[in-house]
Tab-separated table of C-alpha atoms and ligand atoms in Angstrom:
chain	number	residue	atom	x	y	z
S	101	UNK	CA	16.013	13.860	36.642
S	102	UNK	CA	12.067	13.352	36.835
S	103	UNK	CA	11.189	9.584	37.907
S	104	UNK	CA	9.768	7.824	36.296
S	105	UNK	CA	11.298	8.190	32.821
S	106	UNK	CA	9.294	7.440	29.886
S	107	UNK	CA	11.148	5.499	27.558
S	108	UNK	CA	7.843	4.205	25.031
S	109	UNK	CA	7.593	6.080	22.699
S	110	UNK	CA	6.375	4.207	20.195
S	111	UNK	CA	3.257	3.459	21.968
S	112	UNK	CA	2.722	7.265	22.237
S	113	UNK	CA	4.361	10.377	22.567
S	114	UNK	CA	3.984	13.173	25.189
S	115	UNK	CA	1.976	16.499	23.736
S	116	UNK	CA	4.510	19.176	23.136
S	117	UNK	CA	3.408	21.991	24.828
S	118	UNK	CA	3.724	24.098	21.869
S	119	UNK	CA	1.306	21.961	20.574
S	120	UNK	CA	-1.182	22.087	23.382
S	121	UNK	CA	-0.482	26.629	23.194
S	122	UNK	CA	-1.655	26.234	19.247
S	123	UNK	CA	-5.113	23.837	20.399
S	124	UNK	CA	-6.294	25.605	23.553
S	125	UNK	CA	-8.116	28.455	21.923
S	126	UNK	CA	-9.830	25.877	19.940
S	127	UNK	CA	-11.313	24.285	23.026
S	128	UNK	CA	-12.862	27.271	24.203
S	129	UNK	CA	-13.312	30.367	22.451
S	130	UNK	CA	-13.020	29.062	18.558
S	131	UNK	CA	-14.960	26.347	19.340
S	132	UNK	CA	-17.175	26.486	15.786
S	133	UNK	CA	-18.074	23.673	13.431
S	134	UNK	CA	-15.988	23.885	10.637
S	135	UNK	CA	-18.622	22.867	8.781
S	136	UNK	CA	-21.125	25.474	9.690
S	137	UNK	CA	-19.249	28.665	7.774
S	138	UNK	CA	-22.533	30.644	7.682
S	139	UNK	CA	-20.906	33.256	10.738
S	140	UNK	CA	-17.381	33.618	12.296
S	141	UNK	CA	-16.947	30.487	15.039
S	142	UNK	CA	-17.326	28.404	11.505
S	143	UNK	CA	-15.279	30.030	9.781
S	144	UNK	CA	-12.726	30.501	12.063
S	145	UNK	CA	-12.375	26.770	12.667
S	146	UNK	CA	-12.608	26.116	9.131
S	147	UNK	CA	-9.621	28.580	8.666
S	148	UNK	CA	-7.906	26.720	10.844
S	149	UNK	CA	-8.449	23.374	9.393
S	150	UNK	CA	-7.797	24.478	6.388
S	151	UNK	CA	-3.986	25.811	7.601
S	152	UNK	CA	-3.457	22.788	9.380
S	153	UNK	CA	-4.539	20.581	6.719
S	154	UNK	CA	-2.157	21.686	4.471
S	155	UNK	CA	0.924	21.809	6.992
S	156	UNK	CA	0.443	17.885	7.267
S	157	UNK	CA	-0.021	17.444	3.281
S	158	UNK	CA	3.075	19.733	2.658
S	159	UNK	CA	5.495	17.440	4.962
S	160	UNK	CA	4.084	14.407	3.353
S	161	UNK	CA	4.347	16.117	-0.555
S	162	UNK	CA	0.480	15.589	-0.911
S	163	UNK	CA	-2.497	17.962	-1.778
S	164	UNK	CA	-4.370	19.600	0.767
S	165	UNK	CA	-7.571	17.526	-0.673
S	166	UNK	CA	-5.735	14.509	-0.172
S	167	UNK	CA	-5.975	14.190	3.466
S	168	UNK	CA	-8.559	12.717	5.127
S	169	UNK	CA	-8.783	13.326	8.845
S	170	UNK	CA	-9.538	9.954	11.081
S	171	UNK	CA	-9.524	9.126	14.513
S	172	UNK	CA	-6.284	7.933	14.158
S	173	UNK	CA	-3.861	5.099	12.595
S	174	UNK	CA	-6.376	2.407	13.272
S	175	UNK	CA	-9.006	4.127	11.699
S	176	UNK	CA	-7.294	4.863	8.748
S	177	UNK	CA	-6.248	1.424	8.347
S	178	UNK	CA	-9.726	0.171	8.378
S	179	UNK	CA	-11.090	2.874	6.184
S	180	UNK	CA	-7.813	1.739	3.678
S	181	UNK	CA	-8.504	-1.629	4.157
S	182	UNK	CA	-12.131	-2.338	3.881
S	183	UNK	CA	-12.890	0.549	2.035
S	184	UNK	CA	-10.818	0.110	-0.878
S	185	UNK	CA	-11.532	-3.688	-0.991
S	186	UNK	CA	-15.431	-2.767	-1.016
S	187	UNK	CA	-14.993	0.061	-3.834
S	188	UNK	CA	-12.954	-1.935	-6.001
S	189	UNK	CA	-14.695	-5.258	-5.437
S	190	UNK	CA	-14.930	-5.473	-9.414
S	191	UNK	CA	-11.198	-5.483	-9.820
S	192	UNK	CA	-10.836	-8.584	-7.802
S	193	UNK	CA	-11.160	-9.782	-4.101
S	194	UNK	CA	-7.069	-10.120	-3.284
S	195	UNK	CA	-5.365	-8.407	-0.650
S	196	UNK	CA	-1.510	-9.125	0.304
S	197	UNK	CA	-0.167	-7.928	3.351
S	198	UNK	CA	2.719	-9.102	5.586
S	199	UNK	CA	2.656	-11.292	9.099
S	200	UNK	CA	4.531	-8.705	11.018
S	201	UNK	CA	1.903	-5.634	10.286
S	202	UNK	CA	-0.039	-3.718	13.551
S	203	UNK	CA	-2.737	-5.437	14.811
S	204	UNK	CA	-4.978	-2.638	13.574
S	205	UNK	CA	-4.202	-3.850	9.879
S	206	UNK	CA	-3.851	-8.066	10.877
S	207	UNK	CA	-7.519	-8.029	12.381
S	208	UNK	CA	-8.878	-6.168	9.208
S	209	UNK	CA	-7.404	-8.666	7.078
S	210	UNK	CA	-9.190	-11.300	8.798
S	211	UNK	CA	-12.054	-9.807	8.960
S	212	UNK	CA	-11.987	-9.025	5.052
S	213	UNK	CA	-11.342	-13.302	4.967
S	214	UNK	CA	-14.351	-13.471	6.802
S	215	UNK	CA	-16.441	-11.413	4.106
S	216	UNK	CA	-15.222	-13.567	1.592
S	217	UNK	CA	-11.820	-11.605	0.658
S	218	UNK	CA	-8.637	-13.598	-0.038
S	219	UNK	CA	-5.845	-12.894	1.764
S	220	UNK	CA	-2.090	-13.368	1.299
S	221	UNK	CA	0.264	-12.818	4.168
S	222	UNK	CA	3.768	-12.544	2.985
S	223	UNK	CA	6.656	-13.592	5.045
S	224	UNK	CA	9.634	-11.773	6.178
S	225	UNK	CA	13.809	-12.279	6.725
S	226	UNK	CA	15.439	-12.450	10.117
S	227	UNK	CA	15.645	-8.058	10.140
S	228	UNK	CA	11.689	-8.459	9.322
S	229	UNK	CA	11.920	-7.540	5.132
S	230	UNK	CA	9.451	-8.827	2.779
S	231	UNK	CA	11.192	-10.766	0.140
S	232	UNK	CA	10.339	-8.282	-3.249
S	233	UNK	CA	10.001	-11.678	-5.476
S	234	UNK	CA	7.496	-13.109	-3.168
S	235	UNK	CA	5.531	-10.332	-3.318
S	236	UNK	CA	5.970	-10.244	-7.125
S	237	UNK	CA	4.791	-14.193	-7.222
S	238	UNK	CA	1.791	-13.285	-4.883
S	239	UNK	CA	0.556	-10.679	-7.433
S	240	UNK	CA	-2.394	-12.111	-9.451
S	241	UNK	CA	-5.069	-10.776	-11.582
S	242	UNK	CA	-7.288	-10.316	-9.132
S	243	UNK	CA	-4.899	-8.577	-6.385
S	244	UNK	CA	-6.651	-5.494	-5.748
S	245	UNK	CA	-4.102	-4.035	-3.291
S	246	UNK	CA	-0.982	-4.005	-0.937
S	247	UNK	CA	-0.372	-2.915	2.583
S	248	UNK	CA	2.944	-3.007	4.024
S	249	UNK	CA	3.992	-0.770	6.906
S	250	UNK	CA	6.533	1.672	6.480
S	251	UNK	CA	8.066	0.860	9.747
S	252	UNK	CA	7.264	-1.128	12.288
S	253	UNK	CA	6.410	-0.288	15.763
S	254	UNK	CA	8.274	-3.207	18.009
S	255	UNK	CA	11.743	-3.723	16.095
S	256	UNK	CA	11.732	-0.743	14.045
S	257	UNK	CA	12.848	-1.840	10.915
S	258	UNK	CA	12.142	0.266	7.715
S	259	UNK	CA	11.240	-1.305	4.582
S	260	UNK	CA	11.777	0.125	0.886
S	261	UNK	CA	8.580	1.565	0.530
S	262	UNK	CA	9.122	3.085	-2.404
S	263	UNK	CA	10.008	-0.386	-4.478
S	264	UNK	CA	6.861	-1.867	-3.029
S	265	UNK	CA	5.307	1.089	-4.539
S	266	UNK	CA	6.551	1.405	-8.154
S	267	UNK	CA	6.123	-2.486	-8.088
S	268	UNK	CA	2.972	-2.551	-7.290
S	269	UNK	CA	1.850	0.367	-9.840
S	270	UNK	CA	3.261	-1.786	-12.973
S	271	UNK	CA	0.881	-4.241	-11.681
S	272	UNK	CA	-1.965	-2.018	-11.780
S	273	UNK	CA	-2.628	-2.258	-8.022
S	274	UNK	CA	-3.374	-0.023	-4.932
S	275	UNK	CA	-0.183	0.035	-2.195
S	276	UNK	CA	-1.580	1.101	1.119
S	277	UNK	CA	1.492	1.734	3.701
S	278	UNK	CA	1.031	2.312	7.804
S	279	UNK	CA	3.309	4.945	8.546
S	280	UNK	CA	2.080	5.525	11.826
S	281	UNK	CA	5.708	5.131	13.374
S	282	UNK	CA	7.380	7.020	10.150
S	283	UNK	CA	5.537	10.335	9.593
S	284	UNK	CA	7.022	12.932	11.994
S	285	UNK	CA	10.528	10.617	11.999
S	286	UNK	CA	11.925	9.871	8.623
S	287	UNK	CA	10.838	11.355	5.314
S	288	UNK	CA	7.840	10.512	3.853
S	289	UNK	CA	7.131	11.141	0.110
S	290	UNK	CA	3.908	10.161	-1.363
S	291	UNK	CA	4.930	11.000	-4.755
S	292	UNK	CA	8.154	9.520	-4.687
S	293	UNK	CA	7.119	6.398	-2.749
S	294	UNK	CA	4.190	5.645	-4.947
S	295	UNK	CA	1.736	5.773	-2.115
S	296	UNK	CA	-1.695	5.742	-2.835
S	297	UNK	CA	-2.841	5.519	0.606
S	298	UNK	CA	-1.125	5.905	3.682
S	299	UNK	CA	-2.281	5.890	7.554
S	300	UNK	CA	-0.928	8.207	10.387
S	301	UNK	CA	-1.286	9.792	13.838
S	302	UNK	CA	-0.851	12.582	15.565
S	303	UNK	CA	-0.384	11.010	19.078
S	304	UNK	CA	3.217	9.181	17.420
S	305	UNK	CA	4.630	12.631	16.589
S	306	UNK	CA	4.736	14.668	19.951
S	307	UNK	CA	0.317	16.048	19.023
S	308	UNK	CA	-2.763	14.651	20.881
S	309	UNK	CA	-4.323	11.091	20.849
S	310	UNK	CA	-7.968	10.538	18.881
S	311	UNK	CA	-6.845	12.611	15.588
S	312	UNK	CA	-4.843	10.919	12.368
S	313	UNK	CA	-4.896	11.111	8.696
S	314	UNK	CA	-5.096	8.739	5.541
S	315	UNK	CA	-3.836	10.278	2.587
S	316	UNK	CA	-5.980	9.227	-0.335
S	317	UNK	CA	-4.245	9.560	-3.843
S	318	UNK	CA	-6.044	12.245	-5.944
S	319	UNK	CA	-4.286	11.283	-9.502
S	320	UNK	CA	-2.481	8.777	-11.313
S	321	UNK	CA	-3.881	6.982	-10.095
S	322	UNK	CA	-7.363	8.192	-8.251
S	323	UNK	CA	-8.190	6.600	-5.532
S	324	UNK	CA	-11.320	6.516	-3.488
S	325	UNK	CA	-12.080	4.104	-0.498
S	326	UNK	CA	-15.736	3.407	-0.076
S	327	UNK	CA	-16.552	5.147	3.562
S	328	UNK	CA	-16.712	2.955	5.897
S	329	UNK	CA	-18.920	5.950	8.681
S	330	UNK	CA	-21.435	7.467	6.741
S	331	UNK	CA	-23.288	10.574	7.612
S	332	UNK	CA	-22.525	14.861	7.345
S	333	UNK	CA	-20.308	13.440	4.296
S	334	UNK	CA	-17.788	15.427	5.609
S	335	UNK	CA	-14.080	14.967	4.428
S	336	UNK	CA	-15.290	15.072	0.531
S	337	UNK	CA	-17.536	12.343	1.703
S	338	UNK	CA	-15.053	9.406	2.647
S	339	UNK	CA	-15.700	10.111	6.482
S	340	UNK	CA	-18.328	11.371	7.998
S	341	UNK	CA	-18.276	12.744	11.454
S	342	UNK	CA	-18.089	17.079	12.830
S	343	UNK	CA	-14.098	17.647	12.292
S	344	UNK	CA	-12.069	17.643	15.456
S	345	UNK	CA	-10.920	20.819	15.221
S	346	UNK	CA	-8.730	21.160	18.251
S	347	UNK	CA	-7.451	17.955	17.483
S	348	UNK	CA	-6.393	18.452	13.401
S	349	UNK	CA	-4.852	21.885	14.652
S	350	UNK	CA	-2.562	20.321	16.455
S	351	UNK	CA	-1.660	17.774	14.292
S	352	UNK	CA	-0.814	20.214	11.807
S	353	UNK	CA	1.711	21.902	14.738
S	354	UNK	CA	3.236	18.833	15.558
S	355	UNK	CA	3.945	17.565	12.013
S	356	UNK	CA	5.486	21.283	11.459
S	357	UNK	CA	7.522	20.807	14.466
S	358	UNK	CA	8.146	17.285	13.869
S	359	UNK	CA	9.554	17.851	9.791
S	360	UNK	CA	11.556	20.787	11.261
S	361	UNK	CA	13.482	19.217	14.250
S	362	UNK	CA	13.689	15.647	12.275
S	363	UNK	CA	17.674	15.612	11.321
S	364	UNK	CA	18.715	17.468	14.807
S	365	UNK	CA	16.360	14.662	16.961
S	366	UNK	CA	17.642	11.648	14.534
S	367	UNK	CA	21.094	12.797	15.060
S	368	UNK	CA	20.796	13.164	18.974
S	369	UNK	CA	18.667	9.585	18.583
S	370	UNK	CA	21.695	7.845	16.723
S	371	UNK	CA	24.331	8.842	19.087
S	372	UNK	CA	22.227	7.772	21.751
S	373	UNK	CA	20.909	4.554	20.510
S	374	UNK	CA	24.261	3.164	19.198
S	375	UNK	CA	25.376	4.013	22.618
S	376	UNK	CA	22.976	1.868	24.432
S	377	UNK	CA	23.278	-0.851	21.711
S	378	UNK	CA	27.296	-1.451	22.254
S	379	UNK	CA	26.551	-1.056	26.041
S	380	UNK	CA	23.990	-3.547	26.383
S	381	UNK	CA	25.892	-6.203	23.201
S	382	UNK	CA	29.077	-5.944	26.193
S	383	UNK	CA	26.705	-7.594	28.415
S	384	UNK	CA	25.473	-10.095	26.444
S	385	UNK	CA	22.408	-8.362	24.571
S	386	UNK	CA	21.173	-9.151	21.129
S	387	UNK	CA	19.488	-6.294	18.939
S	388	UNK	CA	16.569	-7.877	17.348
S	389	UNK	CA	15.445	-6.228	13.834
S	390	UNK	CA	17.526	-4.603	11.212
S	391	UNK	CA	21.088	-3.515	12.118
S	392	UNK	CA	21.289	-0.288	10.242
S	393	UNK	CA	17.659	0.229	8.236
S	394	UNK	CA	15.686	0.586	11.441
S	395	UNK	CA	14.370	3.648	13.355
S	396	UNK	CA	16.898	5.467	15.258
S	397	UNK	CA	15.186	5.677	18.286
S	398	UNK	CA	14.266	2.199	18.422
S	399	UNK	CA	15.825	-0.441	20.526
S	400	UNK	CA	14.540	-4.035	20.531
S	401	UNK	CA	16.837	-6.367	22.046
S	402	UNK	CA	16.891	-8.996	23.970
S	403	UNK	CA	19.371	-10.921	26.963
S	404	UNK	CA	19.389	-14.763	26.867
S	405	UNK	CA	18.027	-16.447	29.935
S	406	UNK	CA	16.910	-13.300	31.200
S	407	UNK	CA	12.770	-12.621	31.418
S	408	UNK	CA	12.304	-9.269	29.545
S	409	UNK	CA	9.280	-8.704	32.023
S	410	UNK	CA	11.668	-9.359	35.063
S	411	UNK	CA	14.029	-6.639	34.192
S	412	UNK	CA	10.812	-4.199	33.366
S	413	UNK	CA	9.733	-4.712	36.957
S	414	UNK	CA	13.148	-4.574	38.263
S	415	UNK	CA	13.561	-0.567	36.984
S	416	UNK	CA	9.726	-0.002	36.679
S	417	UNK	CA	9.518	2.580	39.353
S	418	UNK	CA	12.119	4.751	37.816
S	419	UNK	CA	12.602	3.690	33.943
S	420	UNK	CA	9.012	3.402	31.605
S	421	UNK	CA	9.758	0.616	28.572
S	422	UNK	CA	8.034	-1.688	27.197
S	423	UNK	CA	7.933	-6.085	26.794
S	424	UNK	CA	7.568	-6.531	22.613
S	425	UNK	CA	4.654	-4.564	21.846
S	426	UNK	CA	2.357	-2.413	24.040
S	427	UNK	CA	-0.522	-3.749	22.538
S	428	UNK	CA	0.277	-7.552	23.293
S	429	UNK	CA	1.592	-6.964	26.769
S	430	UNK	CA	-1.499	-8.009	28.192
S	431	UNK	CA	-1.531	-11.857	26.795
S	432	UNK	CA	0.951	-14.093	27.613
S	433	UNK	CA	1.841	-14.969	23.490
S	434	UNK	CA	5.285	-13.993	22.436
S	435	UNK	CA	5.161	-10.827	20.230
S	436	UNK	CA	3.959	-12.592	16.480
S	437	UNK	CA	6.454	-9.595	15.482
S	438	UNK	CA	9.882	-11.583	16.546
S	439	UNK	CA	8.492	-14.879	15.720
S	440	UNK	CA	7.876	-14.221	12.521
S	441	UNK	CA	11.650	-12.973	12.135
S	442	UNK	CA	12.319	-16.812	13.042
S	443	UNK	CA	13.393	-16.200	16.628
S	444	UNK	CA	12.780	-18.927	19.269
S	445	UNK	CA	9.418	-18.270	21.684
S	446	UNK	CA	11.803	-18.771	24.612
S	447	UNK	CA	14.202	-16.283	23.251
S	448	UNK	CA	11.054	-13.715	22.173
S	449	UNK	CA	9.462	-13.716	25.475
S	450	UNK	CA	12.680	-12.235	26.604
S	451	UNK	CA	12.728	-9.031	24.421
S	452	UNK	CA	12.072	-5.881	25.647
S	453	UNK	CA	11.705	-2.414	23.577
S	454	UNK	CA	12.758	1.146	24.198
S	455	UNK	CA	11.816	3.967	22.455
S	456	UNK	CA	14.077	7.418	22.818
S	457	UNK	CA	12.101	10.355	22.472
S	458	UNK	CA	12.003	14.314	22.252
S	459	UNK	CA	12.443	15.189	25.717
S	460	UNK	CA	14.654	12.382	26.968
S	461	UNK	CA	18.647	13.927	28.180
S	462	UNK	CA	21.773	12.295	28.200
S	463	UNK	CA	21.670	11.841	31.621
S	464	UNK	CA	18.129	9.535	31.286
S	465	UNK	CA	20.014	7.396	28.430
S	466	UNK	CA	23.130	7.316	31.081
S	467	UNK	CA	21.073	6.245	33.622
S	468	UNK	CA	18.805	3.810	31.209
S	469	UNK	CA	22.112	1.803	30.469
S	470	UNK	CA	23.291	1.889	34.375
S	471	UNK	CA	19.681	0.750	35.418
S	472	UNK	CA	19.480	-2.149	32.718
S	473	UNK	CA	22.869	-2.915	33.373
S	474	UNK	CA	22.798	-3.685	37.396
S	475	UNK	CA	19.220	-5.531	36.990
S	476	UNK	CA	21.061	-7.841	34.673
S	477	UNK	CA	23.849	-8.000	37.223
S	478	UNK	CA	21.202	-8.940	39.533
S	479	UNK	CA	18.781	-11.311	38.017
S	480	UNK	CA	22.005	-13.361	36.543
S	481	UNK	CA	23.078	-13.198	40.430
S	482	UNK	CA	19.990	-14.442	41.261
S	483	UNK	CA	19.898	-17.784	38.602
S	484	UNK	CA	23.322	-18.652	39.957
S	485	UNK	CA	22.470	-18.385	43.525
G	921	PLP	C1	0.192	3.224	17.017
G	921	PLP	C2	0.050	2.488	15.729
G	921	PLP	C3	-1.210	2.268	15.161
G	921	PLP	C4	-2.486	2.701	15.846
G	921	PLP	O1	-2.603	4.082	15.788
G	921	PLP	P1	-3.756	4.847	16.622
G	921	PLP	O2	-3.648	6.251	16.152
G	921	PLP	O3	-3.384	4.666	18.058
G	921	PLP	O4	-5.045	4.220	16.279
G	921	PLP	C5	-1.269	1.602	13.962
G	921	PLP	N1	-0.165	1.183	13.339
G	921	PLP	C6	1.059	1.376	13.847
G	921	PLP	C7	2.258	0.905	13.112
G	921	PLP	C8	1.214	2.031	15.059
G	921	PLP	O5	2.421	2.211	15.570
C-alpha cells in the first residue's frame, strides 16, 4: 500500500492517467484556439472540442449545443443562478432553493437577496429530502426558478430529481440541479429528469480541475441565462472566454470513462461501503444521511463523544478523509449540512466523511476500518483514563 491513502473524493478526484495521455498533445503541439479555424492548430482544437463536447452531452442525453463549458461547478452555478434570474427578471424575482445546497449555490442566493431577489430556502427531513408539498406551497406566480442538487457532497444523499423536475414544469418554472457529485456516478438524464439546467465538473469524475459544464435546455422549454462574463461571445454567447481546450478534452475522456466503468465501480463501491458501515455501527457509529438513496461511495457518520477532527489527526499520516465538508473545514461552525438534518451541534462537530474512489483496493478499505477502529479504541481509552 502507498501512504497516505486518499480517501476524499468528493472534494476531488485524482486525474486518470488515461485522461492526462488524451490532454497532453493539447498542451503542446495542438495548442490552437478553437476559435481561430482560419489554418490547422484551430481547427484541430476545434475538432477536438467538438468530439469532446459531444461525449459529455451523449452521457448526459443532451445536444452537443447544449453544453456550455465553465470553469467548473461553481461557475456554472453562478452563471444558472444569476443569469437566469437576470434574463427572466420579467417573469418574476423568486428563487427557491434548499438549506443544505454547496456553498457555491447558498452564497449566490444571497447575493441575488442582496439585488433585490426573493429567496425561499426549503427545509429538509432527517436523510436531508426536501418535502415535495413544501416545495409545491413555495411555488408562486412570480417563482422564476428551482435549484436543488442532485446529490449532495457531505452525506450523499440523492434526491428525486426527476419529480422536482416534472413539478416544476407544470408550474411553468426553470429547475436548475448541481450535479457536480452525480455526473460521472449515477445516471443522469436531462430529458427524463426535466432538467433545464444543470452544473458539473470534470475534477469530481477522475478529469482535471478548472473545466465544467452547464447544460442549458435548447427546447421545451428554451432556456437562455443572461452571461454573466462577457467578451469573444464564445459558447453561443453565454460565456465568453478562449475555450480550454486541454481541459474540455479531457473532460470529455473522463465522462466516457466515467459512464463506462459506472455499474462495475458502484458495485465494487457498495460492497465496500456497506462493509465499512456494519464495521464502524459494531463500534458504536451512526451513518448520517439517507440509509439506502445515497451515493455509494459516500460515508458520513459519526461516533458519539468522539471529536471527528481527533480521529482525522489520529490516522492523518496514513489515511486522507475529511471533517463534514472540505470547504468548511477551515471555520470552526458545524457543517450547516447535518444541522439542517436536525442533528445536535455537539453531535455534528463529530462527523467525519469518506469518500471511496477509483483507485482505492480492498486492502486500503481493510486497513481504513482497522485504522478507524483502533483510534476509537484509543481516544475512548483516553476519556476513561
Ligand atoms: C465540488 C462541488 C462544487 C464546486 O465545483 P468546482 O468545479 O470545484 O467549482 C459545487 N457543487 C457541488 C455539489 C460540489 O460537490
Amino acid at each position: 500500500m502507498n501512504f497516505p491513502i486518499y480517501l476524499d473524493h468528493h472534494a476531488t478526484t485524482p486525474l486518470d492517467q488515461r485522461v492526462l495521455d488524451e490532454m497532453m498533445p493539447y498542451f503542446t503541439m495542438k495548442f490552437g484556439n478553437a476559435s481561430s479555424t482560419d489554418h490547422s492548430f484551430g481547427n484541430d482544437a476545434a475538432i477536438a472540442v467538438k468530439s469532446a463536447r459531444e461525449k459529455i452531452s451523449k452521457s448526459i442525453n443532451a445536444k452537443h449545443d447544449e453544453i456550455i463549458f465553465t470553469s467548473g461547478a461553481t461557475e456554472s452555478n453562478n452563471l444558472a443562478l444569476i443569469g437566469t434570474m437576470q434574463k427572466y427578471v420579467d417573469r418574476g424575482n423568486h428563487l427557491i432553493t434548499c438549506v443544505t445546497e454547496h456553498q457555491a449555490i447558498l452564497d449566490v442566493a444571497k447575493y441575488l437577496e442582496t439585488i433585490g431577489k426573493n429567496v425561499t430556502y426549503l427545509h429538509v427531513n432527517k436523510y436531508g429530502e426536501i418535502n415535495l408539498k413544501e416545495l409545491l406551497d413555495a411555488i408562486t406566480d412570480k417563482t422564476v426558478m428551482i435549484s436543488i442538487m442532485t446529490a449532495n457532497n457531505e452525506i450523499g444523499t440523492i434526491v428525486d430529481v426527476e419529480k422536482i423536475g416534472k413539478i416544476a414544469h407544470e408550474k411553468n418554472v426553470i429547475f436548475h440541479t448541481d450535479a457536480a457529485q452525480a455526473v460521472g456516478h449515477i445516471p443522469m438524464d436531462v430529458q427524463k429528469m426535466n432538467i433545464d439546467l444543470m452544473s458539473f465538473s470534470a475534477h469530481k469524475m477522475y478529469g482535471p480541475k478548472g473545466i465544467g459544464a452547464l447544460y442549458v435546455r435548447g427546447i421545451k422549454p428554451r432556456v437562455k441565462p443572461d452571461p454573466i462574463l462577457r467578451g469573444g461571445r464564445q459558447e453561443r454567447n453565454i460565456r465568453s472566454g478562449t475555450l480550454n481546450v486541454p481541459g474540455i478534452v479531457g473532460f470529455g475522456k473522463a465522462i466516457e470513462i466515467a459512464i463506462g466503468e459506472m455499474d462495475a465501480e458502484n458495485i465494487r463501491f457498495k460492497k465496500w461501503s456497506e462493509k465499512i458501515i456494519k464495521s464502524f455501527q459494531e463500534i458504536g457509529g451512526k451513518l448520517n444521511g439517507h440509509p439506502t438513496s445515497r451515493l455509494v461511495h459516500n460515508i458520513n457518520v459519526f461516533f458519539p463523544k468522539i471529536d471527528g477532527k481527533a480521529i482525522i489527526n489520529d490516522i492523518n499520516n496514513e489515511i486522507s478523509i475529511s471533517a463534514g465538508s472540505a470547504c468548511t473545514t477551515e471555520s470552526v461552525e458545524a457543517s450547516h449540512v447535518l444541522l439542517a438534518l436536525g442533528m445536535m451541534e455537539e453531535d455534528a462537530h463529530l462527523a467525519i466523511r469518506i469518500g471511496i474512489g477509483r483507485f482505492n483496493t480492498k486492502e486500503e478499505i481493510d486497513y481504513l476500518i482497522e485504522c478507524i477502529s483502533n483510534s476509537i479504541k484509543n481516544l475512548l481509552k483516553i476519556q476513561t483514563d
